[in-house]
Amino acid sequence: MEWQLQDAKNQFSKVVQKARKEGPQIVTLRGERTAVVLSARDYDALRAGRPTLVDDLLDGPPWDDELADAIGARAKTPSRSVAF
């Protein structure tokens, strides 16, 4: 079902209940699809098996010794001075 933003705001508990019972509820703003309200179950199913940003960062390619040394050797001070 589609809801205009103002109606969704005024009837938010109804939007949530319909999302739980009937599936995703679409919210529009000036006639354009803007947001979707999902039940927690639908959201969890959508996210299942997908890596998080942290997983992606930790699973990146290993650093070779040259890259690790270059990063460790860079200046520890800011590259720009800030005037107050």
Short mmCIF file of N, CA, C and O in Angstrom, two decimals:
data_model
loop_
_atom_site.label_atom_id
_atom_site.label_comp_id
_atom_site.label_asym_id
_atom_site.label_seq_id
_atom_site.Cartn_x
_atom_site.Cartn_y
_atom_site.Cartn_z
N MET A 1 0.84 -1.18 0.00
CA MET A 1 0.00 0.00 0.00
C MET A 1 0.88 1.23 0.00
O MET A 1 1.95 1.24 0.58
N GLU A 2 0.42 2.28 -0.62
CA GLU A 2 1.15 3.55 -0.65
C GLU A 2 0.49 4.54 0.29
O GLU A 2 -0.73 4.60 0.40
N TRP A 3 1.35 5.28 0.98
CA TRP A 3 0.90 6.30 1.92
C TRP A 3 1.55 7.62 1.55
O TRP A 3 2.76 7.67 1.32
N GLN A 4 0.79 8.70 1.53
CA GLN A 4 1.40 10.01 1.42
C GLN A 4 2.09 10.29 2.75
O GLN A 4 1.64 9.83 3.80
N LEU A 5 3.18 11.02 2.70
CA LEU A 5 3.98 11.24 3.91
C LEU A 5 3.14 11.77 5.07
O LEU A 5 3.25 11.28 6.19
N GLN A 6 2.32 12.76 4.82
CA GLN A 6 1.51 13.33 5.91
C GLN A 6 0.59 12.29 6.52
O GLN A 6 0.46 12.21 7.74
N ASP A 7 -0.03 11.44 5.68
CA ASP A 7 -0.89 10.38 6.20
C ASP A 7 -0.09 9.35 6.99
O ASP A 7 -0.53 8.87 8.03
N ALA A 8 1.09 9.02 6.49
CA ALA A 8 1.95 8.05 7.19
C ALA A 8 2.35 8.60 8.56
O ALA A 8 2.39 7.85 9.54
N LYS A 9 2.66 9.89 8.62
CA LYS A 9 3.01 10.50 9.91
C LYS A 9 1.83 10.45 10.87
O LYS A 9 1.99 10.11 12.03
N ASN A 10 0.66 10.80 10.37
CA ASN A 10 -0.52 10.86 11.23
C ASN A 10 -1.01 9.48 11.67
O ASN A 10 -1.68 9.37 12.70
N GLN A 11 -0.70 8.47 10.89
CA GLN A 11 -1.19 7.12 11.19
C GLN A 11 -0.03 6.12 11.27
O GLN A 11 -0.15 4.99 10.82
N PHE A 12 1.07 6.55 11.86
CA PHE A 12 2.27 5.73 11.85
C PHE A 12 2.05 4.35 12.46
O PHE A 12 2.52 3.36 11.92
N SER A 13 1.32 4.27 13.55
CA SER A 13 1.10 2.95 14.16
C SER A 13 0.34 2.03 13.20
O SER A 13 0.62 0.83 13.13
N LYS A 14 -0.56 2.60 12.43
CA LYS A 14 -1.30 1.80 11.44
C LYS A 14 -0.36 1.35 10.31
O LYS A 14 -0.44 0.21 9.84
N VAL A 15 0.53 2.23 9.89
CA VAL A 15 1.50 1.89 8.85
C VAL A 15 2.37 0.72 9.33
O VAL A 15 2.60 -0.24 8.60
N VAL A 16 2.82 0.79 10.58
CA VAL A 16 3.66 -0.27 11.14
C VAL A 16 2.88 -1.59 11.22
O VAL A 16 3.39 -2.65 10.85
N GLN A 17 1.65 -1.52 11.70
CA GLN A 17 0.84 -2.74 11.80
C GLN A 17 0.62 -3.37 10.43
O GLN A 17 0.70 -4.59 10.26
N LYS A 18 0.34 -2.55 9.41
CA LYS A 18 0.14 -3.08 8.07
C LYS A 18 1.44 -3.67 7.52
O LYS A 18 1.42 -4.67 6.81
N ALA A 19 2.56 -3.06 7.85
CA ALA A 19 3.85 -3.61 7.42
C ALA A 19 4.06 -4.99 8.03
O ALA A 19 4.55 -5.91 7.36
N ARG A 20 3.66 -5.16 9.28
CA ARG A 20 3.81 -6.46 9.95
C ARG A 20 2.88 -7.51 9.35
O ARG A 20 3.26 -8.67 9.21
N LYS A 21 1.66 -7.10 9.01
CA LYS A 21 0.66 -8.07 8.56
C LYS A 21 0.59 -8.25 7.04
O LYS A 21 0.33 -9.34 6.56
N GLU A 22 0.82 -7.16 6.29
CA GLU A 22 0.60 -7.19 4.84
C GLU A 22 1.86 -7.07 4.01
O GLU A 22 1.83 -7.27 2.81
N GLY A 23 2.95 -6.66 4.64
CA GLY A 23 4.18 -6.49 3.90
C GLY A 23 4.59 -5.03 3.80
O GLY A 23 3.97 -4.16 4.42
N PRO A 24 5.62 -4.75 3.04
CA PRO A 24 6.19 -3.39 2.95
C PRO A 24 5.14 -2.33 2.60
O PRO A 24 4.27 -2.56 1.76
N GLN A 25 5.26 -1.18 3.26
CA GLN A 25 4.39 -0.04 3.03
C GLN A 25 5.22 1.08 2.42
O GLN A 25 6.25 1.46 2.96
N ILE A 26 4.78 1.59 1.29
CA ILE A 26 5.52 2.61 0.56
C ILE A 26 5.02 3.99 0.99
O ILE A 26 3.82 4.23 1.06
N VAL A 27 5.97 4.88 1.25
CA VAL A 27 5.65 6.26 1.61
C VAL A 27 6.07 7.15 0.46
O VAL A 27 7.19 7.03 -0.06
N THR A 28 5.17 8.05 0.07
CA THR A 28 5.46 8.95 -1.05
C THR A 28 5.54 10.39 -0.56
O THR A 28 4.91 10.77 0.43
N LEU A 29 6.31 11.18 -1.26
CA LEU A 29 6.42 12.61 -1.00
C LEU A 29 6.25 13.31 -2.33
O LEU A 29 7.03 13.06 -3.27
N ARG A 30 5.21 14.11 -2.43
CA ARG A 30 4.86 14.79 -3.69
C ARG A 30 4.74 13.80 -4.84
O ARG A 30 5.20 14.04 -5.94
N GLY A 31 4.15 12.65 -4.55
CA GLY A 31 3.90 11.65 -5.57
C GLY A 31 5.06 10.73 -5.90
O GLY A 31 4.91 9.82 -6.70
N GLU A 32 6.22 10.97 -5.31
CA GLU A 32 7.40 10.13 -5.58
C GLU A 32 7.64 9.17 -4.43
O GLU A 32 7.56 9.56 -3.26
N ARG A 33 7.95 7.91 -4.77
CA ARG A 33 8.32 6.94 -3.74
C ARG A 33 9.53 7.47 -3.00
O ARG A 33 10.54 7.80 -3.61
N THR A 34 9.43 7.53 -1.67
CA THR A 34 10.49 8.13 -0.87
C THR A 34 11.06 7.16 0.15
O THR A 34 12.26 7.15 0.40
N ALA A 35 10.20 6.35 0.74
CA ALA A 35 10.65 5.44 1.80
C ALA A 35 9.76 4.21 1.79
O ALA A 35 8.67 4.22 1.23
N VAL A 36 10.27 3.17 2.44
CA VAL A 36 9.51 1.93 2.59
C VAL A 36 9.60 1.52 4.06
O VAL A 36 10.69 1.48 4.63
N VAL A 37 8.45 1.23 4.65
CA VAL A 37 8.40 0.74 6.03
C VAL A 37 8.28 -0.77 5.97
O VAL A 37 7.36 -1.31 5.35
N LEU A 38 9.25 -1.45 6.58
CA LEU A 38 9.29 -2.92 6.59
C LEU A 38 9.09 -3.44 8.01
O LEU A 38 9.49 -2.78 8.97
N SER A 39 8.56 -4.63 8.11
CA SER A 39 8.54 -5.29 9.41
C SER A 39 9.98 -5.70 9.74
O SER A 39 10.82 -5.84 8.84
N ALA A 40 10.24 -5.91 11.01
CA ALA A 40 11.58 -6.36 11.42
C ALA A 40 11.89 -7.71 10.77
O ALA A 40 13.03 -7.95 10.35
N ARG A 41 10.90 -8.57 10.65
CA ARG A 41 11.11 -9.89 10.03
C ARG A 41 11.53 -9.73 8.57
O ARG A 41 12.47 -10.38 8.11
N ASP A 42 10.83 -8.86 7.83
CA ASP A 42 11.19 -8.63 6.43
C ASP A 42 12.58 -8.02 6.30
O ASP A 42 13.36 -8.39 5.42
N TYR A 43 12.91 -7.09 7.19
CA TYR A 43 14.23 -6.47 7.17
C TYR A 43 15.31 -7.50 7.43
O TYR A 43 16.33 -7.55 6.73
N ASP A 44 15.11 -8.33 8.46
CA ASP A 44 16.09 -9.37 8.79
C ASP A 44 16.29 -10.33 7.62
O ASP A 44 17.42 -10.73 7.32
N ALA A 45 15.20 -10.69 6.96
CA ALA A 45 15.30 -11.59 5.80
C ALA A 45 16.07 -10.92 4.67
O ALA A 45 16.86 -11.56 3.97
N LEU A 46 15.87 -9.63 4.50
CA LEU A 46 16.57 -8.88 3.46
C LEU A 46 18.07 -8.82 3.73
O LEU A 46 18.89 -8.92 2.82
N ARG A 47 18.43 -8.67 5.00
CA ARG A 47 19.84 -8.54 5.38
C ARG A 47 20.55 -9.87 5.58
O ARG A 47 21.78 -9.91 5.67
N ALA A 48 19.81 -10.95 5.68
CA ALA A 48 20.40 -12.27 5.98
C ALA A 48 21.49 -12.62 4.99
O ALA A 48 21.32 -12.52 3.78
N GLY A 49 22.62 -13.01 5.52
CA GLY A 49 23.72 -13.48 4.68
C GLY A 49 24.52 -12.38 4.03
O GLY A 49 25.51 -12.65 3.35
N ARG A 50 24.12 -11.14 4.20
CA ARG A 50 24.87 -10.05 3.59
C ARG A 50 25.91 -9.53 4.58
O ARG A 50 25.61 -9.32 5.75
N PRO A 51 27.12 -9.32 4.13
CA PRO A 51 28.15 -8.82 5.04
C PRO A 51 27.88 -7.37 5.44
O PRO A 51 27.27 -6.61 4.69
N THR A 52 28.34 -7.00 6.61
CA THR A 52 28.25 -5.62 7.07
C THR A 52 29.44 -4.84 6.53
O THR A 52 30.40 -5.42 6.00
N LEU A 53 29.43 -3.53 6.71
CA LEU A 53 30.56 -2.71 6.30
C LEU A 53 31.83 -3.16 7.03
O LEU A 53 32.90 -3.25 6.44
N VAL A 54 31.70 -3.47 8.31
CA VAL A 54 32.86 -3.93 9.08
C VAL A 54 33.40 -5.23 8.49
O VAL A 54 34.62 -5.40 8.33
N ASP A 55 32.50 -6.16 8.14
CA ASP A 55 32.94 -7.41 7.51
C ASP A 55 33.71 -7.12 6.23
O ASP A 55 34.76 -7.72 5.96
N ASP A 56 33.18 -6.21 5.41
CA ASP A 56 33.84 -5.87 4.15
C ASP A 56 35.23 -5.29 4.38
O ASP A 56 36.18 -5.63 3.68
N LEU A 57 35.34 -4.42 5.37
CA LEU A 57 36.64 -3.80 5.65
C LEU A 57 37.64 -4.82 6.19
O LEU A 57 38.81 -4.82 5.80
N LEU A 58 37.19 -5.69 7.08
CA LEU A 58 38.10 -6.67 7.66
C LEU A 58 38.46 -7.78 6.68
O LEU A 58 39.51 -8.41 6.82
N ASP A 59 37.61 -8.03 5.71
CA ASP A 59 37.87 -9.09 4.74
C ASP A 59 38.59 -8.59 3.49
O ASP A 59 38.73 -9.33 2.52
N GLY A 60 39.06 -7.36 3.53
CA GLY A 60 39.76 -6.80 2.37
C GLY A 60 41.06 -7.54 2.12
O GLY A 60 41.47 -8.41 2.88
N PRO A 61 41.74 -7.19 1.04
CA PRO A 61 43.00 -7.87 0.72
C PRO A 61 44.04 -7.59 1.80
O PRO A 61 44.04 -6.52 2.41
N PRO A 62 44.90 -8.55 2.04
CA PRO A 62 45.95 -8.33 3.05
C PRO A 62 46.95 -7.27 2.58
O PRO A 62 47.16 -7.10 1.37
N TRP A 63 47.50 -6.57 3.52
CA TRP A 63 48.52 -5.58 3.19
C TRP A 63 49.86 -6.28 3.07
O TRP A 63 50.23 -7.10 3.90
N ASP A 64 50.59 -5.91 2.04
CA ASP A 64 51.94 -6.45 1.96
C ASP A 64 52.84 -5.60 2.86
O ASP A 64 52.44 -4.55 3.35
N ASP A 65 54.05 -6.07 3.12
CA ASP A 65 54.95 -5.38 4.05
C ASP A 65 55.28 -3.97 3.60
O ASP A 65 55.38 -3.05 4.42
N GLU A 66 55.41 -3.76 2.29
CA GLU A 66 55.76 -2.44 1.78
C GLU A 66 54.65 -1.43 2.08
O GLU A 66 54.92 -0.30 2.51
N LEU A 67 53.39 -1.81 1.87
CA LEU A 67 52.27 -0.92 2.16
C LEU A 67 52.18 -0.65 3.66
O LEU A 67 52.00 0.51 4.09
N ALA A 68 52.31 -1.66 4.48
CA ALA A 68 52.26 -1.48 5.93
C ALA A 68 53.36 -0.55 6.41
O ALA A 68 53.13 0.32 7.25
N ASP A 69 54.57 -0.70 5.86
CA ASP A 69 55.68 0.19 6.24
C ASP A 69 55.41 1.62 5.80
O ASP A 69 55.68 2.57 6.53
N ALA A 70 54.86 1.80 4.60
CA ALA A 70 54.57 3.14 4.09
C ALA A 70 53.53 3.84 4.96
O ALA A 70 53.65 5.02 5.27
N ILE A 71 52.53 3.11 5.37
CA ILE A 71 51.50 3.70 6.23
C ILE A 71 52.08 4.02 7.60
O ILE A 71 51.82 5.08 8.17
N GLY A 72 52.88 3.14 8.14
CA GLY A 72 53.50 3.37 9.45
C GLY A 72 54.49 4.52 9.44
O GLY A 72 54.70 5.17 10.46
N ALA A 73 55.10 4.79 8.30
CA ALA A 73 56.13 5.82 8.21
C ALA A 73 55.58 7.21 7.96
O ALA A 73 56.30 8.19 8.13
N ARG A 74 54.34 7.33 7.58
CA ARG A 74 53.82 8.66 7.25
C ARG A 74 53.76 9.53 8.50
O ARG A 74 53.72 9.05 9.63
N ALA A 75 53.77 10.82 8.28
CA ALA A 75 53.80 11.79 9.38
C ALA A 75 52.60 11.61 10.30
O ALA A 75 51.49 11.37 9.84
N LYS A 76 52.83 11.75 11.58
CA LYS A 76 51.76 11.60 12.56
C LYS A 76 51.08 12.94 12.85
O LYS A 76 50.10 12.99 13.56
N THR A 77 51.61 14.02 12.31
CA THR A 77 51.00 15.33 12.54
C THR A 77 50.07 15.66 11.38
O THR A 77 50.23 15.16 10.26
N PRO A 78 49.09 16.52 11.62
CA PRO A 78 48.17 16.90 10.54
C PRO A 78 48.92 17.55 9.39
O PRO A 78 49.93 18.24 9.59
N SER A 79 48.43 17.35 8.18
CA SER A 79 49.10 17.90 7.02
C SER A 79 48.76 19.37 6.81
O SER A 79 49.44 20.08 6.07
N ARG A 80 47.74 19.86 7.47
CA ARG A 80 47.33 21.27 7.36
C ARG A 80 47.31 21.87 8.75
O ARG A 80 46.86 21.24 9.70
N SER A 81 47.77 23.09 8.85
CA SER A 81 47.68 23.76 10.14
C SER A 81 46.34 24.48 10.23
O SER A 81 45.82 24.97 9.23
N VAL A 82 45.81 24.53 11.41
CA VAL A 82 44.52 25.18 11.63
C VAL A 82 44.75 26.44 12.45
O VAL A 82 45.35 26.40 13.52
N ALA A 83 44.29 27.57 11.94
CA ALA A 83 44.44 28.84 12.66
C ALA A 83 43.18 29.11 13.44
O ALA A 83 42.08 28.96 12.95
N PHE A 84 43.38 29.50 14.68
CA PHE A 84 42.24 29.86 15.54
C PHE A 84 42.19 31.32 15.81
O PHE A 84 43.07 32.04 15.90
#
